[in-house]
Coordinates of C-alpha atoms in Angstrom, one line a residue:
M603 CA 26.6 35.8 42.7
L604 CA 25.9 37.7 39.5
A605 CA 24.2 35.5 36.9
Y606 CA 25.5 37.1 33.7
P607 CA 28.8 38.8 34.4
H608 CA 30.0 38.5 30.8
A609 CA 26.9 39.9 29.2
H610 CA 27.7 42.5 26.6
L611 CA 26.1 45.8 27.7
V612 CA 25.9 49.0 25.7
V613 CA 25.1 52.3 27.3
V614 CA 24.1 55.3 25.1
G615 CA 23.9 58.9 26.4
D616 CA 25.6 62.2 25.8
D617 CA 26.2 63.8 29.2
R618 CA 28.9 63.4 31.8
I619 CA 26.5 61.9 34.4
T620 CA 25.5 59.1 32.0
S621 CA 29.0 58.4 30.9
Q622 CA 30.3 58.2 34.4
R623 CA 27.5 57.0 36.6
L624 CA 25.7 54.3 34.6
P625 CA 28.8 52.3 33.5
S626 CA 30.2 52.7 37.0
L627 CA 27.0 51.3 38.6
L628 CA 26.9 48.4 36.2
A629 CA 30.6 47.6 36.6
G630 CA 30.2 47.8 40.4
A631 CA 27.4 45.2 40.1
G632 CA 29.8 42.8 38.5
Y633 CA 29.3 43.3 34.8
Q634 CA 32.6 43.1 32.9
N635 CA 31.8 43.9 29.3
I636 CA 30.4 47.4 29.1
A637 CA 30.6 49.8 26.1
Y638 CA 29.6 53.4 26.2
F639 CA 28.7 55.7 23.3
S640 CA 28.2 59.4 23.8
D641 CA 26.2 59.9 20.6
T642 CA 23.7 57.8 18.6
A643 CA 25.5 58.0 15.3
S644 CA 28.6 56.1 16.6
A645 CA 26.4 53.7 18.5
L646 CA 24.4 52.9 15.4
V647 CA 27.6 52.2 13.4
T648 CA 28.8 49.7 16.0
L649 CA 25.4 48.1 16.6
A650 CA 25.0 47.5 12.9
K651 CA 28.0 45.1 13.1
T652 CA 27.7 43.6 16.6
L653 CA 24.6 43.1 18.6
P654 CA 24.9 43.4 22.4
D655 CA 22.9 41.5 25.0
L656 CA 21.3 44.7 26.3
I657 CA 21.2 48.4 25.4
V658 CA 20.7 50.9 28.2
L659 CA 19.4 54.1 26.5
D660 CA 19.2 57.4 28.3
L661 CA 16.3 59.2 26.7
D662 CA 16.4 61.8 29.4
V663 CA 19.4 63.4 27.7
L664 CA 19.0 62.0 24.2
G665 CA 15.4 62.7 23.7
A666 CA 14.1 62.4 20.1
R667 CA 17.6 61.2 19.0
G668 CA 17.3 58.2 21.2
V669 CA 13.8 57.3 19.9
K670 CA 15.1 57.6 16.4
L671 CA 17.9 55.2 17.2
M672 CA 15.4 52.6 18.5
K673 CA 13.4 53.0 15.3
Q674 CA 16.5 52.5 13.2
L675 CA 17.5 49.4 15.1
Q676 CA 14.0 47.9 14.8
Q677 CA 14.0 48.5 11.1
Q678 CA 17.4 46.9 10.7
W679 CA 17.1 43.9 13.0
H680 CA 13.4 43.3 13.4
D681 CA 12.9 40.3 15.7
A682 CA 16.7 40.0 16.3
M683 CA 16.8 43.5 17.9
P684 CA 18.5 43.3 21.3
P685 CA 16.5 44.2 24.4
V686 CA 16.5 47.9 25.4
L687 CA 16.1 49.5 28.8
V688 CA 15.3 53.2 28.6
L689 CA 15.8 55.9 31.2
V690 CA 13.2 58.7 31.0
D691 CA 12.3 61.9 32.8
P692 CA 8.8 61.5 34.4
S693 CA 7.9 64.9 33.0
T694 CA 8.3 63.7 29.4
P695 CA 5.8 60.8 29.0
R696 CA 5.9 61.1 25.2
Y697 CA 9.3 59.5 25.1
R698 CA 8.2 56.7 27.4
Q699 CA 5.3 55.8 25.1
E700 CA 7.4 56.0 21.9
A701 CA 10.1 53.9 23.5
L702 CA 7.6 51.2 24.4
F703 CA 6.2 51.4 20.9
Y704 CA 9.6 50.7 19.4
G705 CA 10.2 47.7 21.6
A706 CA 11.7 48.8 24.9
L707 CA 11.4 46.0 27.4
G708 CA 11.9 48.2 30.5
V709 CA 11.5 51.8 31.5
L710 CA 13.1 53.5 34.5
S711 CA 12.5 57.0 35.7
Q712 CA 15.3 59.4 36.5
P713 CA 16.9 59.7 38.8
V714 CA 17.8 56.1 38.7
N715 CA 17.7 53.9 41.8
E716 CA 20.9 51.7 41.8
R717 CA 19.2 48.5 43.1
E718 CA 16.2 48.9 40.8
L719 CA 18.6 49.4 37.8
C720 CA 20.6 46.3 38.6
Q721 CA 17.4 44.3 39.1
R722 CA 15.9 45.5 35.9
V723 CA 19.1 44.7 34.0
H724 CA 19.2 41.2 35.6
N725 CA 15.5 40.5 34.7
I726 CA 15.9 41.7 31.1
L727 CA 19.1 39.6 30.6
Q728 CA 17.4 36.6 32.1
H729 CA 14.5 36.9 29.7
H730 CA 17.0 37.6 26.9
Y731 CA 19.1 34.5 27.5
R732 CA 16.1 32.2 28.0
G733 CA 14.8 33.4 24.7
K734 CA 18.2 33.0 23.1
Q735 CA 18.5 29.4 24.4
E736 CA 15.0 28.6 23.2
R737 CA 15.9 30.0 19.8
E738 CA 19.1 28.0 19.7
R739 CA 17.3 24.8 20.7
S740 CA 14.6 25.6 18.1
Y741 CA 17.3 26.1 15.5
E742 CA 19.0 22.9 16.4
L743 CA 15.7 21.1 16.3
Q744 CA 14.9 22.7 12.9
T745 CA 18.3 21.7 11.6
L746 CA 17.8 18.1 12.8
V747 CA 14.3 18.0 11.3
E748 CA 15.5 19.4 8.0
A749 CA 18.4 16.9 7.9
R750 CA 16.0 14.0 8.8
T751 CA 13.5 15.2 6.2
A752 CA 16.2 15.3 3.6
E753 CA 17.4 11.8 4.6
L754 CA 13.8 10.4 4.5
K755 CA 13.2 12.1 1.2
A756 CA 16.4 10.5 -0.1
R757 CA 15.4 7.1 1.3
S758 CA 12.0 7.5 -0.2
L759 CA 13.7 7.6 -3.6
Q760 CA 16.2 4.9 -2.9
D761 CA 16.0 1.1 -3.1
P762 CA 16.9 -0.2 0.4
V763 CA 18.8 -3.2 -0.9
T764 CA 20.9 -2.0 -3.8
G765 CA 20.9 1.8 -3.0
L766 CA 19.8 2.5 -6.6
P767 CA 16.9 4.9 -7.4
N768 CA 13.6 3.2 -6.7
R769 CA 10.3 3.1 -8.6
R770 CA 9.3 6.6 -7.5
A771 CA 12.6 8.1 -8.6
I772 CA 12.5 6.2 -11.9
L773 CA 9.0 7.5 -12.7
H774 CA 10.0 11.1 -11.8
H775 CA 13.2 10.9 -13.9
L776 CA 11.5 9.3 -16.9
S777 CA 8.6 11.8 -16.8
R778 CA 11.1 14.7 -16.9
R779 CA 13.2 13.1 -19.7
L780 CA 10.1 12.5 -21.8
V781 CA 9.3 16.2 -21.8
A782 CA 12.8 17.1 -22.9
Q783 CA 13.9 14.2 -25.0
T784 CA 11.8 11.6 -27.0
S785 CA 14.5 9.1 -28.1
L786 CA 14.8 7.0 -25.0
G787 CA 15.2 3.2 -24.6
I788 CA 13.7 1.5 -21.6
F789 CA 15.3 -1.8 -20.6
F790 CA 13.4 -3.7 -18.0
M791 CA 15.5 -6.5 -16.5
R792 CA 14.0 -9.3 -14.4
V793 CA 16.2 -11.8 -12.5
R794 CA 14.7 -15.2 -12.8
Q795 CA 14.1 -17.5 -9.8
L796 CA 15.3 -14.9 -7.3
N797 CA 12.7 -16.2 -4.9
D798 CA 14.0 -19.7 -5.3
I799 CA 17.5 -18.5 -4.5
A800 CA 16.1 -16.7 -1.4
R801 CA 14.3 -19.8 -0.2
L802 CA 17.3 -22.1 -0.9
H803 CA 20.1 -19.9 0.4
G804 CA 18.4 -17.2 2.4
Y805 CA 17.5 -13.6 1.7
A806 CA 21.0 -12.3 2.5
V807 CA 22.3 -14.3 -0.5
S808 CA 19.5 -13.0 -2.8
D809 CA 20.1 -9.5 -1.6
A810 CA 23.9 -9.9 -2.1
L811 CA 23.2 -11.1 -5.7
M812 CA 21.0 -8.1 -6.5
C813 CA 23.7 -5.8 -5.1
G814 CA 26.4 -7.5 -7.1
L815 CA 24.3 -7.2 -10.3
A816 CA 23.6 -3.6 -9.5
A817 CA 27.3 -2.9 -9.1
Q818 CA 28.0 -4.8 -12.3
L819 CA 25.5 -2.7 -14.2
E820 CA 26.6 0.6 -12.7
S821 CA 30.2 0.0 -13.7
S822 CA 29.4 -1.3 -17.2
A823 CA 29.9 0.7 -20.3
V824 CA 26.5 -0.1 -21.6
A825 CA 24.8 1.7 -18.7
Q826 CA 27.0 4.8 -19.0
G827 CA 25.0 7.9 -19.9
G828 CA 21.8 6.2 -18.7
F829 CA 19.7 6.2 -15.6
L830 CA 19.8 2.9 -13.7
G831 CA 17.2 2.1 -11.0
A832 CA 15.7 -0.8 -9.1
W833 CA 12.0 -1.2 -10.0
S834 CA 11.3 -4.0 -7.5
S835 CA 13.2 -6.6 -5.4
E836 CA 13.9 -8.6 -8.6
D837 CA 13.8 -6.0 -11.4
F838 CA 16.2 -3.4 -12.7
L839 CA 15.4 -0.7 -15.2
L840 CA 17.7 1.2 -17.4
I841 CA 16.7 4.5 -19.1
K842 CA 19.1 5.3 -21.9
P843 CA 19.1 8.0 -24.6
L844 CA 19.2 5.8 -27.6
P845 CA 18.1 6.0 -31.2
L846 CA 15.6 3.2 -32.2
E847 CA 18.1 1.4 -34.4
R848 CA 20.5 0.8 -31.5
W849 CA 18.1 -0.8 -29.0
Q850 CA 18.9 -4.3 -30.2
S851 CA 22.6 -4.1 -29.8
C852 CA 22.4 -2.4 -26.5
G853 CA 19.9 -5.1 -25.2
E854 CA 22.2 -7.9 -26.5
R855 CA 25.1 -6.4 -24.5
L856 CA 23.0 -6.3 -21.4
V857 CA 22.0 -10.0 -22.0
R858 CA 25.7 -10.9 -22.2
L859 CA 26.5 -8.9 -19.1
M860 CA 23.7 -10.1 -16.9
N861 CA 23.4 -13.8 -17.7
G862 CA 25.8 -16.5 -16.6
P863 CA 27.6 -17.7 -13.4
M864 CA 28.1 -15.1 -10.7
P865 CA 30.0 -15.6 -7.4
V866 CA 28.1 -14.6 -4.2
G867 CA 30.2 -15.4 -1.2
D868 CA 31.2 -19.1 -1.3
L869 CA 28.4 -19.8 -3.8
M870 CA 28.4 -19.7 -7.6
L871 CA 24.9 -18.9 -8.8
D872 CA 23.7 -19.3 -12.3
V873 CA 22.0 -16.0 -13.1
L874 CA 19.2 -15.8 -15.7
V875 CA 17.9 -12.4 -16.6
D876 CA 15.1 -11.6 -19.0
I877 CA 14.9 -8.2 -20.7
G878 CA 11.9 -6.4 -22.1
I879 CA 12.4 -3.2 -24.1
S880 CA 10.2 -0.3 -25.0
H881 CA 11.2 2.9 -26.8
S882 CA 9.9 6.4 -26.5
S883 CA 9.2 6.5 -30.2
D884 CA 6.6 3.9 -29.5
E885 CA 3.0 5.1 -28.8
H886 CA 2.7 5.9 -25.2
D887 CA 0.7 8.1 -22.9
S888 CA 3.0 8.5 -19.9
A889 CA 6.1 7.2 -18.2
E890 CA 4.0 4.5 -16.5
T891 CA 2.7 3.3 -19.9
L892 CA 6.2 3.2 -21.4
I893 CA 7.5 1.0 -18.5
R894 CA 4.4 -1.1 -18.6
H895 CA 5.1 -1.8 -22.3
A896 CA 8.7 -2.9 -21.3
V897 CA 7.2 -5.3 -18.7
M898 CA 4.8 -6.7 -21.3
A899 CA 7.8 -7.4 -23.5
L900 CA 9.5 -9.6 -20.9
P901 CA 10.0 -13.1 -22.4
L902 CA 7.8 -15.8 -20.9
G903 CA 8.9 -19.4 -20.8
R904 CA 12.3 -21.0 -20.9
D905 CA 12.3 -21.6 -24.7
M906 CA 11.9 -17.9 -25.5
P907 CA 14.9 -15.5 -26.2
R908 CA 16.3 -13.5 -23.3
L909 CA 15.5 -10.2 -25.1
L910 CA 12.3 -8.9 -26.7
R911 CA 11.1 -5.5 -27.7
Y912 CA 7.5 -4.3 -27.1
R913 CA 5.1 -4.6 -30.0
S914 CA 1.5 -3.3 -29.9
S915 CA 0.2 -6.9 -30.3
M916 CA 1.7 -7.7 -26.9
T917 CA -1.0 -5.7 -25.2
A918 CA -3.6 -8.1 -26.5
Q919 CA -1.4 -11.1 -25.6
F920 CA -1.0 -9.8 -22.1
L921 CA -4.8 -9.4 -21.7
Y922 CA -5.1 -12.9 -23.1
R923 CA -2.6 -14.3 -20.6
N924 CA -4.4 -12.5 -17.8
R925 CA -7.7 -14.0 -18.9
L926 CA -6.0 -17.4 -18.9
R927 CA -4.7 -16.8 -15.4
L928 CA -8.1 -16.0 -14.1
A929 CA -9.8 -18.9 -15.9
L930 CA -7.3 -21.5 -14.8
K931 CA -8.4 -21.1 -11.2
D932 CA -11.7 -22.7 -11.9
A933 CA -10.7 -25.1 -14.7
P934 CA -10.2 -28.3 -12.5
Q935 CA -13.4 -27.9 -10.6
Q936 CA -15.5 -27.2 -13.7
G937 CA -14.3 -30.3 -15.6
Q938 CA -12.5 -28.4 -18.3
L939 CA -9.3 -30.4 -18.0
A940 CA -8.4 -33.7 -19.7
L941 CA -5.5 -36.0 -20.1
Y942 CA -4.3 -37.0 -23.6
F943 CA -2.0 -39.9 -24.1
Q944 CA 0.9 -40.3 -26.6
P945 CA 2.3 -43.8 -26.9
K946 CA 5.9 -44.7 -26.4
I947 CA 7.2 -47.3 -28.8
E948 CA 10.1 -49.7 -28.2
L949 CA 12.1 -49.0 -31.4
G950 CA 13.6 -52.5 -31.6
T951 CA 10.4 -54.5 -31.3
G952 CA 7.7 -52.0 -32.2
L953 CA 5.8 -52.7 -29.0
I954 CA 3.8 -50.1 -27.1
V955 CA 5.6 -50.0 -23.7
G956 CA 4.2 -46.9 -22.3
A957 CA 2.7 -43.4 -22.8
E958 CA 3.1 -39.8 -21.8
A959 CA 0.1 -38.2 -20.2
L960 CA -0.3 -34.6 -21.5
L961 CA -2.6 -32.0 -20.0
R962 CA -5.3 -30.5 -22.2
W963 CA -7.6 -27.6 -21.4
T964 CA -10.9 -26.8 -23.2
H965 CA -12.5 -23.6 -22.0
P966 CA -16.3 -23.1 -22.6
E967 CA -15.7 -19.8 -24.4
M968 CA -12.1 -19.8 -25.6
G969 CA -12.3 -23.4 -26.8
P970 CA -9.1 -25.6 -26.7
V971 CA -6.2 -23.6 -25.2
S972 CA -2.7 -24.5 -26.3
P973 CA -0.4 -25.9 -23.5
S974 CA 2.2 -23.5 -24.8
D975 CA -0.1 -20.7 -23.8
F976 CA -1.5 -21.8 -20.4
I977 CA 1.5 -23.7 -18.9
P978 CA 3.8 -20.6 -18.8
V979 CA 1.0 -18.7 -17.2
A980 CA 0.4 -21.4 -14.7
E981 CA 4.1 -21.6 -13.8
Q982 CA 4.0 -17.9 -12.8
T983 CA 1.3 -18.6 -10.2
D984 CA 0.3 -21.3 -7.8
A985 CA -2.0 -22.7 -10.5
I986 CA 0.8 -25.0 -11.7
N987 CA 0.6 -26.9 -8.4
V988 CA -3.2 -27.2 -8.7
L989 CA -2.9 -28.4 -12.3
G990 CA 0.0 -30.8 -11.3
H991 CA -2.1 -32.3 -8.5
W992 CA -5.0 -32.8 -10.9
V993 CA -2.7 -34.5 -13.4
V994 CA -1.3 -36.9 -10.8
E995 CA -4.7 -38.0 -9.6
A996 CA -6.2 -38.2 -13.2
A997 CA -3.2 -40.3 -14.5
I998 CA -3.3 -42.7 -11.6
M999 CA -7.0 -43.1 -12.0
S1000 CA -6.5 -43.9 -15.6
L1001 CA -3.9 -46.5 -14.7
A1002 CA -6.3 -48.0 -12.2
Q1003 CA -9.1 -48.3 -14.8
W1004 CA -6.8 -49.8 -17.4
L1005 CA -5.4 -52.3 -15.0
E1006 CA -8.8 -53.3 -13.9
M1007 CA -9.8 -53.8 -17.6
G1008 CA -6.6 -55.9 -18.1
A1009 CA -5.7 -53.6 -21.0
L1010 CA -2.0 -53.0 -20.1
T1011 CA 1.0 -55.1 -20.9
D1012 CA 3.4 -55.9 -18.1
A1013 CA 6.0 -53.4 -19.5
F1014 CA 3.6 -50.5 -19.7
V1015 CA 4.6 -47.4 -17.8
L1016 CA 2.7 -44.1 -17.8
A1017 CA 4.8 -40.9 -17.6
I1018 CA 3.6 -37.6 -16.1
N1019 CA 5.2 -34.2 -16.3
V1020 CA 6.2 -32.7 -12.9
S1021 CA 7.0 -29.0 -12.6
G1022 CA 9.7 -27.4 -10.5
Q1023 CA 7.2 -25.9 -8.2
Q1024 CA 5.7 -29.3 -7.4
L1025 CA 9.1 -30.7 -6.6
M1026 CA 9.6 -27.8 -4.2
Q1027 CA 6.6 -29.0 -2.2
T1028 CA 8.1 -31.1 0.6
D1029 CA 5.1 -33.4 0.7
F1030 CA 4.9 -34.0 -3.0
S1031 CA 6.4 -37.5 -3.0
D1032 CA 4.3 -38.5 0.0
Q1033 CA 1.0 -37.4 -1.6
L1034 CA 1.9 -39.1 -4.9
L1035 CA 2.7 -42.4 -3.2
E1036 CA -0.5 -42.2 -1.1
T1037 CA -2.6 -41.6 -4.2
L1038 CA -1.0 -44.7 -5.8
Q1039 CA -1.7 -46.8 -2.7
L1040 CA -5.3 -45.7 -2.5
A1041 CA -5.9 -46.5 -6.2
Q1042 CA -4.1 -49.8 -5.7
V1043 CA -1.8 -49.0 -8.6
P1044 CA 1.8 -50.5 -8.5
A1045 CA 4.3 -47.7 -8.2
H1046 CA 6.5 -49.1 -11.1
R1047 CA 3.6 -48.3 -13.5
L1048 CA 4.2 -44.5 -13.0
Q1049 CA 7.2 -42.4 -14.1
V1050 CA 7.8 -38.7 -13.4
E1051 CA 9.3 -36.5 -16.0
V1052 CA 11.1 -33.4 -14.9
T1053 CA 12.9 -30.8 -17.0
E1054 CA 16.4 -29.6 -16.3
S1055 CA 15.1 -26.2 -15.6
A1056 CA 12.7 -27.6 -13.0
L1057 CA 15.8 -28.8 -11.1
M1058 CA 17.5 -25.4 -11.0
G1059 CA 15.8 -24.5 -7.6
D1060 CA 16.5 -26.6 -4.5
V1061 CA 18.4 -29.5 -6.0
E1062 CA 18.8 -31.2 -2.7
L1063 CA 15.0 -31.1 -2.0
A1064 CA 14.3 -32.4 -5.6
R1065 CA 16.9 -35.1 -5.0
D1066 CA 15.2 -36.2 -1.8
Q1067 CA 11.8 -36.3 -3.4
L1068 CA 13.0 -38.4 -6.4
I1069 CA 15.0 -40.7 -4.2
R1070 CA 11.9 -41.4 -2.1
L1071 CA 9.8 -42.1 -5.2
N1072 CA 12.5 -44.3 -6.6
H1073 CA 12.8 -46.4 -3.4
N1074 CA 9.1 -47.0 -3.7
G1075 CA 9.2 -48.0 -7.4
V1076 CA 8.4 -44.8 -9.2
T1077 CA 11.0 -44.1 -11.9
S1078 CA 12.3 -40.7 -12.9
A1079 CA 13.1 -39.3 -16.3
I1080 CA 14.8 -36.0 -17.4
D1081 CA 12.9 -34.4 -20.1
D1082 CA 14.5 -32.2 -22.8
F1083 CA 17.9 -33.6 -21.8
G1084 CA 20.9 -31.5 -23.0
T1085 CA 19.1 -28.1 -23.1
G1086 CA 20.1 -27.1 -19.6
Y1087 CA 23.3 -26.2 -17.8
S1088 CA 24.2 -29.1 -15.6
S1089 CA 23.1 -32.3 -17.3
L1090 CA 26.1 -34.3 -16.1
A1091 CA 25.6 -33.1 -12.5
Y1092 CA 22.0 -34.3 -12.6
L1093 CA 23.0 -37.8 -13.9
K1094 CA 25.5 -38.1 -11.1
H1095 CA 23.4 -37.0 -8.2
L1096 CA 19.8 -37.9 -9.1
P1097 CA 18.1 -41.3 -9.3
V1098 CA 17.3 -41.0 -13.0
S1099 CA 16.6 -44.1 -15.1
V1100 CA 15.4 -42.4 -18.4
L1101 CA 16.7 -39.6 -20.5
K1102 CA 14.6 -37.9 -23.2
I1103 CA 16.4 -36.4 -26.1
D1104 CA 15.0 -33.0 -26.8
R1105 CA 12.9 -32.7 -30.0
S1106 CA 15.2 -29.9 -31.2
F1107 CA 17.9 -32.6 -31.8
I1108 CA 15.4 -34.9 -33.7
M1109 CA 13.7 -32.5 -36.1
E1110 CA 16.5 -32.6 -38.8
I1111 CA 18.5 -35.5 -37.5
E1112 CA 18.4 -37.4 -40.8
H1113 CA 19.9 -34.5 -42.6
N1114 CA 22.1 -32.8 -40.0
P1115 CA 25.3 -34.5 -39.0
Q1116 CA 25.7 -32.3 -36.0
D1117 CA 22.3 -33.3 -34.6
Q1118 CA 23.3 -36.9 -35.2
R1119 CA 26.5 -36.5 -33.2
L1120 CA 24.6 -34.8 -30.4
A1121 CA 22.0 -37.5 -30.3
Q1122 CA 24.6 -40.3 -30.3
T1123 CA 26.5 -38.5 -27.5
V1124 CA 23.3 -38.4 -25.4
V1125 CA 22.6 -42.1 -26.1
N1126 CA 26.1 -43.1 -25.1
M1127 CA 26.1 -41.0 -22.0
A1128 CA 22.8 -42.4 -20.9
H1129 CA 24.0 -46.0 -21.4
N1130 CA 27.1 -45.2 -19.4
F1131 CA 25.0 -44.1 -16.5
G1132 CA 22.6 -47.1 -16.9
C1133 CA 19.7 -45.1 -18.3
Q1134 CA 17.3 -45.8 -21.1
V1135 CA 16.8 -43.2 -23.9
V1136 CA 13.5 -41.9 -25.3
A1137 CA 13.6 -39.8 -28.4
E1138 CA 10.6 -37.5 -28.7
G1139 CA 9.3 -35.7 -31.7
I1140 CA 9.9 -38.6 -34.2
E1141 CA 8.0 -37.6 -37.4
N1142 CA 9.1 -40.1 -40.0
E1143 CA 10.5 -43.6 -40.5
A1144 CA 14.0 -42.4 -41.4
Q1145 CA 14.3 -40.7 -38.0
A1146 CA 13.1 -43.8 -36.2
Q1147 CA 15.5 -46.1 -38.1
L1148 CA 18.5 -43.7 -37.4
L1149 CA 17.7 -43.5 -33.7
A1150 CA 17.3 -47.3 -33.4
A1151 CA 20.7 -47.8 -35.0
M1152 CA 22.2 -45.4 -32.5
G1153 CA 20.9 -47.6 -29.7
C1154 CA 18.0 -45.4 -28.6
E1155 CA 15.5 -47.7 -26.9
L1156 CA 12.2 -45.8 -27.1
G1157 CA 10.5 -43.3 -29.3
Q1158 CA 7.4 -41.1 -29.5
G1159 CA 6.1 -38.6 -31.9
F1160 CA 3.5 -37.9 -34.6
Y1161 CA 5.0 -40.7 -36.8
Y1162 CA 3.4 -43.1 -34.4
A1163 CA 0.5 -41.2 -33.1
R1164 CA -0.6 -37.8 -31.9
P1165 CA -1.7 -37.4 -28.3
M1166 CA -5.3 -38.6 -27.9
P1167 CA -8.1 -39.0 -25.3
A1168 CA -8.1 -42.0 -23.0
D1169 CA -10.8 -44.0 -25.0
E1170 CA -9.1 -43.4 -28.3
F1171 CA -5.7 -44.4 -26.8
M1172 CA -7.1 -47.7 -25.6
A1173 CA -8.6 -48.3 -29.0
F1174 CA -5.2 -47.4 -30.6
C1175 CA -3.4 -49.9 -28.3
Q1176 CA -5.8 -52.7 -29.1
H1177 CA -5.4 -52.2 -32.9
W1178 CA -1.7 -51.4 -32.9
V1179 CA 0.4 -53.5 -35.3
R1180 CA 4.0 -53.8 -34.3
Q1181 CA 6.4 -51.8 -36.6
P1182 CA 10.0 -52.4 -35.6
A1183 CA 12.4 -49.8 -36.9
A1184 CA 14.8 -51.4 -39.4
L1185 CA 18.2 -51.3 -37.9
K1186 CA 20.1 -49.4 -40.6
P1187 CA 23.6 -48.3 -39.8
A1188 CA 23.7 -44.8 -38.4

C-alpha cells in the first residue's frame, strides 16, 4: 500500500515525454496530487505561493534553466525549500553537480527506470515527512516552552497569595518610575498580628484576609493611578505619583480604609495596619533605599500613630533599635537587668498594699535604657519571652526574700507585667506556678497585669492560662483599661479582679470633666463586675482625692513614689507614713 498517496508532487519539464510519461508513472504508482509545469517561469510563480512535498525536475530537457530554478527556490525558501529529485543525462555531469550544490536530495539518470523512480520518490517523501513531523513537534515544544517561560516569568513577578505584583516587580517598576518621575509617594503598609491570626485561625484565614485587603485597596479611589504590590506575606506597598504636600492626606485615607473590622468567612477580624511613608523628593540612592526608608517609618508600639513619614533621624533610630535588639540577647545572662518597684497605695487608708515590678536595663556602654525603647524592640522578637521569664523569676525571688524577712503586710500583692507573647506560650501558667511552689511563695502574693492589646491574639488560650492561675490563687489585672477595642468582652469572659485606669485619663482629671466622667465610668463598671480599681499616674494630691471620692480603691504614681530598686523600696515601706486621701466630693 502506498505510504503517501496524497503527497503534493510537482513535475517540471518542457517536452512531451516529461509531460506525459512522468506524471503517468507517478499516478500509476498511486499518487493522486500531481501538478505539471512545462516551463520554469510558471512553476516559479506557483511555487512562490504554495510549497509541494516534492519537486521532480527534468534537467535533461531544462538544462541551465532548471538549475536557475533551484537557485531561485533556495534563495527564496532557504531551509524551508521542498525536496527536489532531478533527472539528468549521464553525459552532462555538470548539471548533476550543480543540482546537488543547490540542494537536490536525489539524482536519477535518464532514461528513468520506473521502479527506481517510485522508490526514490517514496524514500524522499519518507525523509521529508519525518523531518516535517520533527519540525512540528519541535515547534509545539517550543511553543509550550515559550508559554511556560512566560507563565513562570509572570509568576516570578506575582505574589502567590494576593496575585499582586511581588517584591521583584515593585523594585523594577519603582526603578523605572524614578528615572522618569521624581514626585512619588511610597506607602508601606504592614498588617499587625497576621501571624497571630494564622496561628489562631489557620493560614487559609490569614491568606483570605490579605486577599480581601488587596481587593479593597485595588478598588479604592486612593490607590487609583498608583502601582500596588505585595512586598511580603504581611506587607503591601503603594507607589503613587504625588506631590509632597499631599502625602499626609493620602496616608490618612489609607489608614481609614485599612483599619477596622473586616469579615473573613464567618469571622469578624479587627484589622490593624501601620503605614510608613517615604517620598522621592527625600534623599535616596535607589528604589531599595526609598522603600527601606518607608519601612523605617513604620510606627513601633501600640501607643504610636498609625501613620508616620520618614525623617533622616529615623536611620539613626533604626540603628539604635538594632543595637538594642542585639544587646538584649545577652542582657539577662550578664546581669544587666533589674526590677524596680513602685508602691500601690490604698487611697482610703493610705496603706501600702502592694507594688508593681517594673523592668529596668542598664547596658555597660549605653547606660540606662528606657523601657519605652527596649520593650517595643523585645516585643518584635523572642526576646520578650526571655525578659518575661526573667521578670517572673526575679519578682518571685524578691517576694520570697521579703517574706523571709517578715517585711510584708498580709495584704501585700506584687504585680508583674505579662506580654501577649508570654500568654501565647501554652506552658506559661504551669511554669509560673512551679516557680512559686519552688520558692515557697503563696500564689495570692502575685498578680499578673496584661494589657488589652496582649489579649488580641488567641483569647481562648489567654483565658485558659488566666483561669488556671486564678484557680491557684494568682490574680489578674487588665492594664491600661479602656484603651482597647473589647474591654467589656474581656470583663465578661476573663477571670479579672483588678482594672487599672490608663494614665491618659488621670493626667488632667482634676481640670477635665470628660476625663472625670470616663474615670467614673471605669470605676462603676469595675465595681459592677466585682473588680477593684487602680489608678496609675497620680501626680498630685488633688488627683488622689478626686479618685478616692469616685470610689477608686488603689493608686500609684510619682505623687507617692517613683519606681525604685528593691533595697530602696524596702526602706521606703519601713518609713512610710500613712496619707489617706481626703474624701472630697467628686
